[in-house]
PDB file of C-alpha atoms in Angstrom:
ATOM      1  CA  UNK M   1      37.586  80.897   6.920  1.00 90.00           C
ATOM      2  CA  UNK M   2      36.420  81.254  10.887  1.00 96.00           C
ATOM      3  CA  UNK M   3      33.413  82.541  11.909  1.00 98.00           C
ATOM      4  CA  UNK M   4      33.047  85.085  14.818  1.00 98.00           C
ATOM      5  CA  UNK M   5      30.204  85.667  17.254  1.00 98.00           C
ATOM      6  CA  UNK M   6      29.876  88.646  18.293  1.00 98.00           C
ATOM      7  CA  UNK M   7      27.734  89.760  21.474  1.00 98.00           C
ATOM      8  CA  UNK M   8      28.815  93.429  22.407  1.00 97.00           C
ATOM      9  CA  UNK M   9      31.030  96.876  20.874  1.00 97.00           C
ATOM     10  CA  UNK M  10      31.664  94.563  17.940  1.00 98.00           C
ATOM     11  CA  UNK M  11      27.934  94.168  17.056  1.00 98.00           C
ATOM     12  CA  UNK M  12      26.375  96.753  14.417  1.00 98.00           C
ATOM     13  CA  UNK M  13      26.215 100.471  15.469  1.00 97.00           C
ATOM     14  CA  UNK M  14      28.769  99.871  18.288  1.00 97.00           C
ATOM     15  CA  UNK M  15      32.183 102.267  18.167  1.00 96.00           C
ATOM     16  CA  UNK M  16      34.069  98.986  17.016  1.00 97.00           C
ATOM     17  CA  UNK M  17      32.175  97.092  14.967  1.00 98.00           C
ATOM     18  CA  UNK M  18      34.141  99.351  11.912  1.00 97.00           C
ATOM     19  CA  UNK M  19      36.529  96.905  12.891  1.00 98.00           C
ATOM     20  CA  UNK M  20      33.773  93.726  10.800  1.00 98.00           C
ATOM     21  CA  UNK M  21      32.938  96.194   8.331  1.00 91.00           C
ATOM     22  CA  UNK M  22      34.764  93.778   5.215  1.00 93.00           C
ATOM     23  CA  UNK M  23      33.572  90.000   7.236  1.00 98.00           C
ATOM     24  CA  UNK M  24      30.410  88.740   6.083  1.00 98.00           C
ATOM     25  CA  UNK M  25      27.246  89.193   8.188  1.00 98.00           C
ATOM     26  CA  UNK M  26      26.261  85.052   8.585  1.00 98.00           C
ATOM     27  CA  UNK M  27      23.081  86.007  10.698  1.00 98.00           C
ATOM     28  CA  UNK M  28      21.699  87.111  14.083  1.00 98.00           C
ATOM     29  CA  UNK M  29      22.152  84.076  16.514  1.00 98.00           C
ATOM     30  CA  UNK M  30      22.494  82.663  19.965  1.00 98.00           C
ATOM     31  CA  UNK M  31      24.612  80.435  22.159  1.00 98.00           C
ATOM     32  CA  UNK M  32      23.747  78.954  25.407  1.00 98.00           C
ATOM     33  CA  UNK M  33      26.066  78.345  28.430  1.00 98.00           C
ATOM     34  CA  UNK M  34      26.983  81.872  29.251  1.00 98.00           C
ATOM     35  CA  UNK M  35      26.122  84.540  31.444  1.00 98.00           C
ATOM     36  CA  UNK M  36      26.146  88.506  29.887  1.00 98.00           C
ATOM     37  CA  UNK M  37      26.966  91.396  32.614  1.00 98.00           C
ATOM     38  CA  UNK M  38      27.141  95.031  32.298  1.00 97.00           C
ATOM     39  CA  UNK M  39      30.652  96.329  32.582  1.00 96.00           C
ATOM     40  CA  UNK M  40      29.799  99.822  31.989  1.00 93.00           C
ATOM     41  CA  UNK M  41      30.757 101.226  28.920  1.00 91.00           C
ATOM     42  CA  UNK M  42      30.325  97.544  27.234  1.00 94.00           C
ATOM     43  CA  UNK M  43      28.846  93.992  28.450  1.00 97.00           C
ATOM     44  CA  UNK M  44      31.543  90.798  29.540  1.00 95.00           C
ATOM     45  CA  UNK M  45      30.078  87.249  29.101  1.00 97.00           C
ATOM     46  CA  UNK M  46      30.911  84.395  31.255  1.00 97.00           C
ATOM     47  CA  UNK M  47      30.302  80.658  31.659  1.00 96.00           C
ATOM     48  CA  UNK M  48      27.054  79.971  33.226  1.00 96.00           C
ATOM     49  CA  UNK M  49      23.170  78.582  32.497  1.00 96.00           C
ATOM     50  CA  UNK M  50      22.119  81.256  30.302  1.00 96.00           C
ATOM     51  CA  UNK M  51      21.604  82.245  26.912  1.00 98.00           C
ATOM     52  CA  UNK M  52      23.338  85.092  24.996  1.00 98.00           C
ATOM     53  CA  UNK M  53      22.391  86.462  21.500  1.00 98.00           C
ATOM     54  CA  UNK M  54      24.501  88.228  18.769  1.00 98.00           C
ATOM     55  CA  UNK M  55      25.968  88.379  15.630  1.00 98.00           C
ATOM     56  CA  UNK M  56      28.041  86.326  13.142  1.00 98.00           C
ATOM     57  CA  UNK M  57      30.554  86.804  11.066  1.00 98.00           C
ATOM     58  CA  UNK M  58      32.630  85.297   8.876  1.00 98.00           C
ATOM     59  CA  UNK M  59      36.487  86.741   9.090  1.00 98.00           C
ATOM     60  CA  UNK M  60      40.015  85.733   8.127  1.00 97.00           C
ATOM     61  CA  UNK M  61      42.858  85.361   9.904  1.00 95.00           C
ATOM     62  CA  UNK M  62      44.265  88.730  10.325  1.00 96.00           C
ATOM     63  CA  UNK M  63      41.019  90.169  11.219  1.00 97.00           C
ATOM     64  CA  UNK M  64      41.188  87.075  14.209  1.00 97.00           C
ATOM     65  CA  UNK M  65      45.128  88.516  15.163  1.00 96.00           C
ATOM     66  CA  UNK M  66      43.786  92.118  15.375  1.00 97.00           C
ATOM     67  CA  UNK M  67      40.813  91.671  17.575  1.00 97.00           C
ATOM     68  CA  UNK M  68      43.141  89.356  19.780  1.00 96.00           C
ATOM     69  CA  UNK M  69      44.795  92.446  20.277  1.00 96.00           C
ATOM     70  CA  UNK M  70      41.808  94.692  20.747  1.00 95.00           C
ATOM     71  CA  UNK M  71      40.224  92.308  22.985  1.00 94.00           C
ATOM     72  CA  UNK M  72      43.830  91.885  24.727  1.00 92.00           C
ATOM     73  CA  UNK M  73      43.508  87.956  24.348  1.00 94.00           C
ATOM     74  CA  UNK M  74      47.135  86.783  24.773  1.00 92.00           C
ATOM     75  CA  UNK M  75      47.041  83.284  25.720  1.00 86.00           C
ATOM     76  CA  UNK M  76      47.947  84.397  29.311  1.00 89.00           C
ATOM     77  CA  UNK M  77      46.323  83.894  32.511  1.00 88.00           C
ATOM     78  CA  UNK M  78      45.539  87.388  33.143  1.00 90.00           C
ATOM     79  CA  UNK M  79      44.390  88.216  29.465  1.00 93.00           C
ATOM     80  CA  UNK M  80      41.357  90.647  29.915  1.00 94.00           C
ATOM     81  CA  UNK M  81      39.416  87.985  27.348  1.00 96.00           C
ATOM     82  CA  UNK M  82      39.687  84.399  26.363  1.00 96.00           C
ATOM     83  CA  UNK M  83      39.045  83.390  22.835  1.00 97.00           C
ATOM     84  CA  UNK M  84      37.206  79.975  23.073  1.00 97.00           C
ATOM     85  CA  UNK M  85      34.957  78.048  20.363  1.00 98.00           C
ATOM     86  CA  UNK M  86      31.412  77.485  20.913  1.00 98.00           C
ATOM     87  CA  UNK M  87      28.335  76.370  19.067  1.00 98.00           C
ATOM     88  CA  UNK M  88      25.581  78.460  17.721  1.00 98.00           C
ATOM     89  CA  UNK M  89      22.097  78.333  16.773  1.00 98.00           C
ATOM     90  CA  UNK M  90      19.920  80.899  14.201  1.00 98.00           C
ATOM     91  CA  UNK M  91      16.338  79.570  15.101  1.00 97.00           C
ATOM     92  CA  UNK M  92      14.111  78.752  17.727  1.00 95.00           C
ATOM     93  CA  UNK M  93      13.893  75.205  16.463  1.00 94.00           C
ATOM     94  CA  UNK M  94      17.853  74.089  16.232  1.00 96.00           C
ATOM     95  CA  UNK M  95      17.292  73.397  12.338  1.00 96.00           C
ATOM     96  CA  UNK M  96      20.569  75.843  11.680  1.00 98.00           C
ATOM     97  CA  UNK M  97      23.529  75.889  13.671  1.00 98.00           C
ATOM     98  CA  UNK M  98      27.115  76.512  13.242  1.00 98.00           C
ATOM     99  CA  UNK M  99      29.736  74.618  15.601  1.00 97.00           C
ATOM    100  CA  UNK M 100      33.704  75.875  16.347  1.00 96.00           C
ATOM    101  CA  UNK M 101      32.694  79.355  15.865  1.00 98.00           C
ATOM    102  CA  UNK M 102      35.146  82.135  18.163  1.00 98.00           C
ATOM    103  CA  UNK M 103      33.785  83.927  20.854  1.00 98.00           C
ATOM    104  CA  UNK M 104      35.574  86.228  23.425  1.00 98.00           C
ATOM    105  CA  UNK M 105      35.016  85.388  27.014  1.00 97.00           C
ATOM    106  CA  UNK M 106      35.357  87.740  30.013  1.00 97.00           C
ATOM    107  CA  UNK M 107      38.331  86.486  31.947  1.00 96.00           C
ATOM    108  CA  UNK M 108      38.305  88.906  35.070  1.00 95.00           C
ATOM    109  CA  UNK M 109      35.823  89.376  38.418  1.00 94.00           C
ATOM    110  CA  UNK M 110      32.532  90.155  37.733  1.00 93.00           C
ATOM    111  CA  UNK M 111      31.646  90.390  41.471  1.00 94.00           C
ATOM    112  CA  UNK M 112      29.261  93.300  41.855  1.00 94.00           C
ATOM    113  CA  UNK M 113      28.418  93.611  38.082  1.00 96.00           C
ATOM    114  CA  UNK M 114      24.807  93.472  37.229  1.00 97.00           C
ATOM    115  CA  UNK M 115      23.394  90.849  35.004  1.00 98.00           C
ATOM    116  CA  UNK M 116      21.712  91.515  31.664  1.00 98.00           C
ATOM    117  CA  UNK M 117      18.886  88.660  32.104  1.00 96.00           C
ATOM    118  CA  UNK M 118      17.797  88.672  28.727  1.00 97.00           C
ATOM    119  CA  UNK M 119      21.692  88.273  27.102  1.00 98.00           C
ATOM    120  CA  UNK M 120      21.169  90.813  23.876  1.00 98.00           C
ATOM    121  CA  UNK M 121      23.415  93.368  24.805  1.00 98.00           C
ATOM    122  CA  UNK M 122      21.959  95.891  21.589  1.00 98.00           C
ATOM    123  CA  UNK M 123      18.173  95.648  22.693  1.00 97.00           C
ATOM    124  CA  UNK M 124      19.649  96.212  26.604  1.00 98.00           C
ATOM    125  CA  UNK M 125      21.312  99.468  25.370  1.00 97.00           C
ATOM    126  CA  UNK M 126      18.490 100.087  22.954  1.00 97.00           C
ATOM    127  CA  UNK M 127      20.832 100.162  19.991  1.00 97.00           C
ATOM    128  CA  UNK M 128      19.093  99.026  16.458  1.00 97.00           C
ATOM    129  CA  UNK M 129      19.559  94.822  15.663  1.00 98.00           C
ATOM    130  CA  UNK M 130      20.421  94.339  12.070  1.00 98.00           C
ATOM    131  CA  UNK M 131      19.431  90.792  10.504  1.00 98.00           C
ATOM    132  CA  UNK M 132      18.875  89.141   7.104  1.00 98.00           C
ATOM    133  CA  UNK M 133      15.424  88.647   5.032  1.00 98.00           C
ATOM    134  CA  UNK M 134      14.967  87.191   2.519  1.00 98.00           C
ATOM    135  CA  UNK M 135      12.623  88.471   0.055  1.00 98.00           C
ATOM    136  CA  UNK M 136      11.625  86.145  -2.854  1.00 98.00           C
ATOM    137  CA  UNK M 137       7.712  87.646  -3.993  1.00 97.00           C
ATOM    138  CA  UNK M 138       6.693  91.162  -4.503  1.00 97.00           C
ATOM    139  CA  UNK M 139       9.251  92.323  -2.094  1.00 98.00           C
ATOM    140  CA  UNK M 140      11.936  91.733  -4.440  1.00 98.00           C
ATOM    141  CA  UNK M 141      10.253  94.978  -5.868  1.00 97.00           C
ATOM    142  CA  UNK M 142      11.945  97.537  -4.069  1.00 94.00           C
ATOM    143  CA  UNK M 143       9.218 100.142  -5.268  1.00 95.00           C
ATOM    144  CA  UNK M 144       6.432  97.518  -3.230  1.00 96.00           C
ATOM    145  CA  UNK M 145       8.613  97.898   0.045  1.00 95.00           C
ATOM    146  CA  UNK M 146       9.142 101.650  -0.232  1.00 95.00           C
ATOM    147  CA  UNK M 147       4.917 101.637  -0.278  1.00 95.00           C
ATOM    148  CA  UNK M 148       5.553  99.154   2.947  1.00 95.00           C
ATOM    149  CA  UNK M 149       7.246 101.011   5.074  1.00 93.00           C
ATOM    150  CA  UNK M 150      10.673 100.212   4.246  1.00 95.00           C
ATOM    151  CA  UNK M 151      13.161 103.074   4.669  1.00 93.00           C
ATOM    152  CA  UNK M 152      16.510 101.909   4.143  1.00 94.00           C
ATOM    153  CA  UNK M 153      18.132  98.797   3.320  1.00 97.00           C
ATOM    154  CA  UNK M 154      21.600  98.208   4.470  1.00 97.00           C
ATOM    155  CA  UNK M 155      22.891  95.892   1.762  1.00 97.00           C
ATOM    156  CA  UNK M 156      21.240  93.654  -1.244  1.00 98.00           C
ATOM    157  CA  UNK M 157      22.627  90.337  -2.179  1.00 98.00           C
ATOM    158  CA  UNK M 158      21.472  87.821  -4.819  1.00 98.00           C
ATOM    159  CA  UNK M 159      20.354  84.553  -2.985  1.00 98.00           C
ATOM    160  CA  UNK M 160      18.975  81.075  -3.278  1.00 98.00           C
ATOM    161  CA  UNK M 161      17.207  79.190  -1.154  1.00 98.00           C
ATOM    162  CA  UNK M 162      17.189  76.205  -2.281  1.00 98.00           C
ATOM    163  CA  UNK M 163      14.885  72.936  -1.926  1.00 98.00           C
ATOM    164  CA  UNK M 164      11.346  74.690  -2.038  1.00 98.00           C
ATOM    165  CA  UNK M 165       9.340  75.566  -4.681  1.00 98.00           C
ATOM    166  CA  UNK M 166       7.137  78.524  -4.897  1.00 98.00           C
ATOM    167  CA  UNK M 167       3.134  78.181  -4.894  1.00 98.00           C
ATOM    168  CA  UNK M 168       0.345  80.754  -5.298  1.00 98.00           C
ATOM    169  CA  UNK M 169      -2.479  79.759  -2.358  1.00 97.00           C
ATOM    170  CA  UNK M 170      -3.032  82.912   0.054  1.00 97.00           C
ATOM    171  CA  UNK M 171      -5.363  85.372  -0.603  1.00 95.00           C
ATOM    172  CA  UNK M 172      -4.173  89.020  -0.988  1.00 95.00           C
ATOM    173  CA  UNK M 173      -4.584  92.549  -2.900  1.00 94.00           C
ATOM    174  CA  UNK M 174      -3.771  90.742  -6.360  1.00 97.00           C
ATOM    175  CA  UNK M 175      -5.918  87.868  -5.786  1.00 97.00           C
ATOM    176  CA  UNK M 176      -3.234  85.291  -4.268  1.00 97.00           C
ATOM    177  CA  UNK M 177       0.029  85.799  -3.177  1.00 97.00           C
ATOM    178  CA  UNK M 178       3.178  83.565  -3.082  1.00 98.00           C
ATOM    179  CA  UNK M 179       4.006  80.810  -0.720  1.00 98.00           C
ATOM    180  CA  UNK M 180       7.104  78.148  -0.114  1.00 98.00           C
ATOM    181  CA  UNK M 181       6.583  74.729   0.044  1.00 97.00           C
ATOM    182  CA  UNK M 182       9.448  72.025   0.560  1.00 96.00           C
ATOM    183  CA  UNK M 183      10.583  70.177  -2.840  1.00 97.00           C
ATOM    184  CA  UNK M 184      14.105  68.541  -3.309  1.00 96.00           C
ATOM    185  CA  UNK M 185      14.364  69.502  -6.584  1.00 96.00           C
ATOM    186  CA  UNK M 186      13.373  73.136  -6.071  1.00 98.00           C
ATOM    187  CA  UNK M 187      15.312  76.492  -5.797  1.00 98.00           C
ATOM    188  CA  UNK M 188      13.969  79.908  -4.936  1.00 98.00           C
ATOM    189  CA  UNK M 189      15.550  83.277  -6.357  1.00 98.00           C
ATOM    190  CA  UNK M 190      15.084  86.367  -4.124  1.00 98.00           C
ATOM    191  CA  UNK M 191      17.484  88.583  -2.361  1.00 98.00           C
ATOM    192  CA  UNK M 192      19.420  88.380   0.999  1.00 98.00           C
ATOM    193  CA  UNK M 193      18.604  92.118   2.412  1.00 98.00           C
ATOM    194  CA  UNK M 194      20.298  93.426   5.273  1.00 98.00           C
ATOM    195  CA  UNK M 195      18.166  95.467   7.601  1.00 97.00           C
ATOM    196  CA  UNK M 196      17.606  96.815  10.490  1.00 97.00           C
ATOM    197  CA  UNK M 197      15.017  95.152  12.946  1.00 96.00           C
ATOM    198  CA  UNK M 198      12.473  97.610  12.815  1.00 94.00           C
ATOM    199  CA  UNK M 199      12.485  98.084   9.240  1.00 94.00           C
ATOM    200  CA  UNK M 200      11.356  94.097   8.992  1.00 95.00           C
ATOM    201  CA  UNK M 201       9.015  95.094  11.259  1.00 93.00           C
ATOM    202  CA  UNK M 202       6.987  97.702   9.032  1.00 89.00           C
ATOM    203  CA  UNK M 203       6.652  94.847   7.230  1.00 93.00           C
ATOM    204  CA  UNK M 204       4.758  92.456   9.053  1.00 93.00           C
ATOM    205  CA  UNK M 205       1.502  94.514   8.882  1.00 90.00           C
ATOM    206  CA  UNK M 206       1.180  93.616   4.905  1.00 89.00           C
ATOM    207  CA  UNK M 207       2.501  90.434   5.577  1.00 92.00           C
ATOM    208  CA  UNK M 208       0.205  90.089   8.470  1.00 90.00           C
ATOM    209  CA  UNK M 209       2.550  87.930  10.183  1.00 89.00           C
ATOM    210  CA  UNK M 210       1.306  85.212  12.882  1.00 82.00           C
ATOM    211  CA  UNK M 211      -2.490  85.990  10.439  1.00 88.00           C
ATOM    212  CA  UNK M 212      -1.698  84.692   6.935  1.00 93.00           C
ATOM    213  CA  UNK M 213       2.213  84.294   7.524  1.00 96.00           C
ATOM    214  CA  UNK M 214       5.108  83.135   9.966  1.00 95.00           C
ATOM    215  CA  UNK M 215       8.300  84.581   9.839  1.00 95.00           C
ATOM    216  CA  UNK M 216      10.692  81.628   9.770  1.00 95.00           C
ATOM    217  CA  UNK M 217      14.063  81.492   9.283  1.00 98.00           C
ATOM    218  CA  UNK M 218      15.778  79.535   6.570  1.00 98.00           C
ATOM    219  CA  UNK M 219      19.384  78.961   5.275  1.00 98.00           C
ATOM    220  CA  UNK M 220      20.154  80.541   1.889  1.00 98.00           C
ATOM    221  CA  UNK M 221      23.463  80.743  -0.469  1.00 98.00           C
ATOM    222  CA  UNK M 222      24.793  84.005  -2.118  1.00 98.00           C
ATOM    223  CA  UNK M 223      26.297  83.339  -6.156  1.00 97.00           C
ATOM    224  CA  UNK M 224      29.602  81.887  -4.353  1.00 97.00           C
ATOM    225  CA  UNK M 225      27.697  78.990  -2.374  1.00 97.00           C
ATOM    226  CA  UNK M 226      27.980  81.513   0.384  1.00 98.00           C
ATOM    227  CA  UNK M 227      25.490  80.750   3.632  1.00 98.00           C
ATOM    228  CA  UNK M 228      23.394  83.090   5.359  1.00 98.00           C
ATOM    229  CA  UNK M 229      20.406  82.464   7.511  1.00 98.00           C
ATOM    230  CA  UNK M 230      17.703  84.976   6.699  1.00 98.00           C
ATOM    231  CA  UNK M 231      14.227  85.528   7.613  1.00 98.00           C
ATOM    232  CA  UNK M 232      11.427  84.364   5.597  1.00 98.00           C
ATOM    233  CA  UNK M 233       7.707  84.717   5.401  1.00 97.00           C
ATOM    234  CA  UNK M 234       6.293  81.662   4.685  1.00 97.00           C
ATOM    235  CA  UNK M 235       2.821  79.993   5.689  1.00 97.00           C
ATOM    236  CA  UNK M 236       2.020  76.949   6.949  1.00 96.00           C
ATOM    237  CA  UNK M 237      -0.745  76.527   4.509  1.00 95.00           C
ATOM    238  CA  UNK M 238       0.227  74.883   1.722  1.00 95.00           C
ATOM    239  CA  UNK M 239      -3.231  73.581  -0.061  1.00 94.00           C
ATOM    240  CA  UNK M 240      -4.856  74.148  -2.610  1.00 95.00           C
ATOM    241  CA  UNK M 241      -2.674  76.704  -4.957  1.00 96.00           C
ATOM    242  CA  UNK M 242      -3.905  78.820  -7.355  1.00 96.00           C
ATOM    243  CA  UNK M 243      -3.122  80.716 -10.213  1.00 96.00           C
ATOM    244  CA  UNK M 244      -1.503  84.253 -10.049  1.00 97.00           C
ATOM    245  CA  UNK M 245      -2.911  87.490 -11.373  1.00 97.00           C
ATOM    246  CA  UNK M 246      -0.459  88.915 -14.041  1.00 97.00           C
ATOM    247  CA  UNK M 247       0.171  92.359 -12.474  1.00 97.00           C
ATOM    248  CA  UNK M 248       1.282  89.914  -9.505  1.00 98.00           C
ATOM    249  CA  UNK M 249       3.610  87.479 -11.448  1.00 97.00           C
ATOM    250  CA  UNK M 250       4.934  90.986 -13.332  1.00 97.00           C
ATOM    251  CA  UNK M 251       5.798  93.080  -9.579  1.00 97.00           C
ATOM    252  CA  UNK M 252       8.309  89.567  -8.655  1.00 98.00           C
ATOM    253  CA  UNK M 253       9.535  89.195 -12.526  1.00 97.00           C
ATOM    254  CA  UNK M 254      10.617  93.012 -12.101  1.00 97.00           C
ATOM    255  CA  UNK M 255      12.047  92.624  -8.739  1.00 98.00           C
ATOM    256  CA  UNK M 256      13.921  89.373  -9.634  1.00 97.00           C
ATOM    257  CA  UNK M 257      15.393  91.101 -13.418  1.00 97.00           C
ATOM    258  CA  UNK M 258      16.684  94.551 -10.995  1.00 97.00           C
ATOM    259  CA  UNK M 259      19.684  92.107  -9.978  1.00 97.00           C
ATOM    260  CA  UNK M 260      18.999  88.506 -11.619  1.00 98.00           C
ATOM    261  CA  UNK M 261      18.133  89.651 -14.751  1.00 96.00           C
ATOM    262  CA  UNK M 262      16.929  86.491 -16.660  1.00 92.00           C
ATOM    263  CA  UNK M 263      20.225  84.348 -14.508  1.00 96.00           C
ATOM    264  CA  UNK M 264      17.978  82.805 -11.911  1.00 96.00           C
ATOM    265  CA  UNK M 265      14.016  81.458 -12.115  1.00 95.00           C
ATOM    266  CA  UNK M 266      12.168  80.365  -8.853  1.00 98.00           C
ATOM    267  CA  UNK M 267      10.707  76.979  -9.689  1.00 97.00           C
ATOM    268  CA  UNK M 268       7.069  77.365  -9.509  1.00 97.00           C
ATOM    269  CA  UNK M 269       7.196  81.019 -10.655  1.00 96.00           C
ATOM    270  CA  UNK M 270       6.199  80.554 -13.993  1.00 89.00           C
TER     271      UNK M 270
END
């Protein structure tokens, strides 16, 4: 099946992004060689030295042939958009990328139009970004994120991230807390939740991201060998590992059983 990026009314919280609501959310990402410009009512994006960020989606077919017709892409030269490939990219570091994914190009003037210079169309608007985490410690406990400042979560999907292993080295409330490290054989159970921005936010004060933890983002698979690319707090300190308090290992056992049950174990959990 394609994959769709999307940059502007099709994003999440825009009047037609109804239109996505049964593709799969892939991840937030960005693609460079364009240019974004405010249209009015909804941004156009055209080739040029910039980058532009946004959504993507996997769709089918017939969800490609209606939003042709939305977008009035044709195949003719005075089509309003142009449907083109491009490539994409869901980190900082180029680790994750997706090539030959659609995009919808402006295909008329943009003389007098102002730019958007920083090419995210949502935060320019100040419409909410939605993005994957994935949580594979005590946030699996959706009681522990409630007490962190977590509202609302969009959608909850069992994940793996596979090729790490799970170690106990950095020092928190129940003694010391969970960590990735990389391991060929490993595999990490957690959950894929969909949020909005802000609510990932709340948590970076427990997390005390950029103190004890980086967020990072890492590619995951649903139960179908689905991909996402989902945030992840992980540190970059990987000695010396401990052992876990019980109460700790018991808050991630009952997170993990709430939609595992006893189908997946993190390697290094127990």
């Amino acid at each position: 099946m394609p994959y769709l990026f999307v940059y502007g009314s099709l994003r999440y919280g825009f009047e037609l992004h109804h239109l996505l609501e049964n593709s799969r959310f892939v991840g937030l990402a960005y693609t460079e060689g364009y240019k974004m410009y405010d249209l009015g009512s909804y941004p156009g994006v055209v080739k040029g030295d910039g980058i532009i960020y946004g959504e993507v989606y996997e769709v089918d077919d017939n969800t490609i042939l209606l939003l042709d017709k939305v977008e009035d892409y044709r195949g003719r030269p005075d089509d309003l958009y142009i449907r083109e490939k491009t490539k994409v990219y869901f980190d900082d570091k180029r680790r994750y990328s997706l090539s030959d994914v659609y995009i919808y190009i402006y295909n008329q003037d943009i003389s007098g139009r102002d730019l958007i210079e920083e090419g995210d169309y949502s935060k320019y608007v100040r419409m909410p970004v939605i993005l994957n985490y994935f949580a594979y410690a005590e946030n699996t406990n959706e009681e522990i994120l409630k007490q962190r400042g977590v509202k609302k979560i969009l959608k909850k999907i069992n994940a793996i991230a596979s090729g790490y292993r799970m170690i106990f080295n950095i020092p928190c409330r129940w003694g010391y807390c969970a960590n990735l490290i990389e391991d060929k054989e490993g595999k990490i159970c957690g959950y894929i939740y969909i949020m909005i921005e802000d609510e990932l936010n709340a948590l970076d004060k427990a997390e005390q991201h950029l103190v004890k933890y980086m967020r990072d983002v890492i590619k995951v698979v649903d139960e179908n060998g689905k991909e996402y690319y989902a945030y992840a707090y992980v540190s970059p300190d990987k000695e010396n590992p401990k052992e876990p308090s019980k109460e700790y290992l018991n808050l991630i056992l009952q997170g993990l059983n709430t939609g595992w049950g006893n189908r997946c174990m993190s390697i290094g959990l127990l």
